[in-house]
C-alpha cells in the first residue's frame, strides 16, 4: 500500500548544519489525519496545503509551521498518552481520505480532553473578529463612537465625538506613537556641586561617560545592546543621553497627580522615619509611621488593592509593630501597639498561632482592658477557637481584672471609665450567654447584679458601722444567704428585694411545674424537635428553684450561688452609675433607650453584638423586613396612608416602623401619636410574649425600680410609656399613683397627659396640662423648668389634628396668668393687640431660651427653641423659609456652646424634622429640593439617626430618580468605615431595609439586594452580627428561593457567629430540603462541640436512622 501513496518531496533547503529527520512509513496524509483528530483546536482553514506557494514565501511557511509544531508540542506535552489513543482517519486503498460533505467545517464528536486541563479552547483556534461601522453603535447617535484607543478585549468604551477641532479623534496609531515617545524633564534632585569644584577655573556641564572595559570598535561606542547580544532583545535605555534630564513617568493629568501624591507620601514617610530614628521611644511617632503604610497601599487609585498587596502590607506593619514594642515604654501606647500587632497578625497567622499569641500577650500584659475586649471578640467570633465555657471564663477574668483595677483607683475619671467598661462587658457577656441558649443564667446574673447594687441593705441592718464598705465580707455572706433562700427576686412575682429580706425575712414562691416533655414523632422528627426546643426555650427565660418540677435531665435550669458570684460586679453608690446599670439591662431586653441617656450608654444600641433582636424574632420577621415572596406589603414605603377624614394627617407607618430604630428618645417619641414611637416596633415584635425576656418580668423590674426611687424622673416616664403601649389597662392607674407621690413633678404630669391623649381621653388630657401649667407658677425655679415641656405637648397635640389656628392661639397664651383647658380660637380683628401679644410671647420664649443656655440646661433650651420656631412658622402663613431662617438663628447659639454632634443639638434637628413632616403631610405646597437639602444637613451631622434617614427616604420615594437614598446611605457607611468611633450597625440595617422596600421599577433587584447584604456582612461591625446573617439567609430562602446559595450563606453565618444557637437552628428550619441527614447531624454535633444549649436530645434519632441504613 505504501508504494501506491505519492509522497511529495520536501522543498526545504538542505544545509550542512540542518539534517532533515529520517523518513518514516507515515505519509503526509497520515500526519494531517492524526493531527486533525488529536487537536481539533487548529482551524480548518489553517490545514490547507501551502505547496502552491513558492520561493521565499514557501520557505517561510515551512519555517512557521516548524516553529508552531514545536510550540504545539510544548503546549500539549502533558497530554501524552491521550493524544496517541485518539483514532486516526481511515485511508482508502488509493491513499485518499474520505471526503466530508462540507470542507469548511470539521465535525468532532469526541471532544477535546485538553479543555478540562487548560480550561478552554486553544487561543489560536478562535477565529478573529473585527468590528465594522467605523466605531458607530447600533441604536446610538452618530455623535457616540467606540473609542478604540481606550477600549480593550474585556470592555468597550463609548465616547462622544465633539465638533470642535481641538478634540479631533486621534488616529489608531496614536496609542503606539504615544507609547514610544517619552517626555523629558530636568531632574528635580540635580547633583550638587562639590566643594572642590568651587576652586576650579570651570564648571563641568556634564559627566563623562566611562567606556566599557575591553570594548573596541563600533560596538563599544553604543550603550544599547546589539540585536545579536546575549542580553536579549534590544531595549530602550532607562535614562536619556543627557545626564541632567530624566524621563517623565506620566504625561497625563492623572499620572501627574498620582506622581505628585506618591512623591508627597514618600516625603511624609521619610519624615516619619526620621522622627522614629531620633525618638525611638515616641509611641505616637511609631503609630503614625505604621498607619502611613495604609496610605501608601491606597495611593494607587488606578486598580483595586489585591489580596497579595494587603498581606504584604500586613507583614511590613507587623514587623514595625514588633520593633516598636521593643522601644516604646509608655503603657498607653504599648496597649495600642499590641492591639495593632494582633490585628495585623490575624491577617497572616493561622488560628492556632493567633490563639497562642493572644494568650502569651495577655499573660504578659494582664492589665490592658482593650486587649481583653478584643480577646473576647476573638474567642466569641473565631469558629475554630470558640467554646462556650472558655468564652464565659474569659469574660469572668476580664470582669475580675477591671474590678481589681477599680479597687486600686478609688476615685477619678479612670474609675468612672472602668465602671462603664465593666457594664459593657457584663452586657456583652449576658447577651452572648442568652444567645448560646442559657437564657435563665443570663437573666439570673442581671437579677443578682441589680439586687446587689441597687437594693442592698444599709450597714446598720447588717450590724456594721455606718462607714462600712460594700466590699466587706458580711455583705457578700448576706447576699449568698438571700440567694440560697430562694425568696422572690427582682422581676418575679411579689418580690421585695434583698434589703427587705434582711429586715423582715420572707418565703419562697409556690413551686412551678413545667409541662411534661412530649416524645419525638419519628415520622416528622425535625418538626417535632423544633417545637420541643422552642417550648423549652420559652420556659427557660426565668431561672427555676430547687423545689420546682422542671425535670431532672437539665441541670442548667436551677441557678445556684456559684453560677452568679463570679459575675457579681460592684457598682458605686452614685445615682449616675446606678442609672447606667438599669439602662444596660434595658438594652439587654432589646427595649428602646430612655430619655436623658448618656452618649456612652447610647452606643450600646448601635453595637453589632447587642442589636441582635432579629435573631429572636420569627413570627413577623419576614413581613416586617419585606422578605416574604408571596403577597405585597400592606404599606408601600414613602406612600402616605390616606384617611377618610380629609383633615387627618397622613401616616407613613412603613418608615415610622423601621425594625431597628435609633434616635434620641424624648417624651414625644415615647408616647407618640403620629410620629416615631419608641415602643411601637418592640410591641409589634413581642406582642405575643415570644421575646427573649418575659414581658411580665420586664414590667416587674421597672415597677420595682420606680417605686423605690431608682432611676429618677426619666425611668418613671419610661414606665408610664411602657404601660401605655404594652399594658394600657394599668397605665392610667400607674400614672396617677406616681403623680400623687410626686405632686410637684411637671414631667410626670406631662407623661400622664400624653397617656390620656393616647388612650383617647382628650378632654382629660387637656385638663391635666392646664392644671399643671397653672400650678407651675407657684413652684420653685428648679421644678418650674418642665413647664415648657407641657406647653410643647399641648401645642403639638392640636397640630396633629391639622388645626394650625388652634395651635397658634395656644402659643399666644404663653405667659398668661391663667390657662383655660377648654381654650377656643377667638377671632380678633385688632391688629395692634395681636402684634402686642405676639411680641410678648416672642420675648418670653427668647428669655427662657437664653436663661436655660446660660444655666447649661441645653435640653430645656432646645424646647424653648422649638416653640420659637413653631411660632415663627405659624405666624408667617406656614412658610418653610421663615421656619428655616428661625431655626438657623437658634442653631447658631448652640454651636458656640456645644459640640455640633451634641444631644441637645440633635434634639433640635429632630424637632425641625417633625415640623417639616407636619408641613408635607398636611398637603401644603413645598419644594422637594428644600426638604431634601434640609434633611441631608441633619444626616451629615447625625448619620445614624433613623428619623432623618427615614424621612429622607420618604421624601425621595415619590420621585424615584437618581437613587439619592442609596447614595446618602453609601456615603454614611463609607464615612463610618473610616472611623471605628462612628461605626454603627444601624446604617447597614437601614440600607438593607430600603433596598428590600424598593421595587424593580425603582432599580432594585436580586443582585442589588445581595450586594447590599454582602457589604454589610463584610464590614467591621457587621461581619459578626447574627441578625444580619439571619436576614441574609432568609432573603435567599424566602425571597429568592435559591436554596443552594442560602446553604452557603448558612455556613458563612455560623463561622462568623459560632456562639448563636439560632444560627444553627436555621438549618433545621429552612434548609432541610437541601441538606442531607448527615449534614444536619454534622450541624447538631457542631452545636454540642461548641457547648451550646440543647434542650431535647437527638441521639436516639441518629441511632434509629443509622439502624435503618
Coordinates of C-alpha atoms in Angstrom, one line a residue, residues 483-486 489 508 511-512 543-551 557-560:
X483 CA -30.0 34.0 97.1
X484 CA -30.0 30.5 98.6
X485 CA -33.2 31.2 100.5
X486 CA -34.9 31.3 97.1
X489 CA -36.1 38.2 93.5
X508 CA -40.2 31.2 98.6
X511 CA -43.2 25.7 93.2
X512 CA -43.9 25.7 89.5
X543 CA -34.5 30.5 86.5
X544 CA -36.1 27.7 88.4
X545 CA -36.0 26.8 92.1
X546 CA -34.8 23.6 93.6
X547 CA -38.3 22.8 94.6
X548 CA -39.7 23.3 91.1
X549 CA -40.8 20.3 89.0
X550 CA -38.8 21.1 85.8
X551 CA -37.3 17.7 85.0
X557 CA -32.4 25.4 84.9
X558 CA -31.6 26.0 88.6
X559 CA -29.1 28.8 89.1
X560 CA -27.0 28.3 92.2

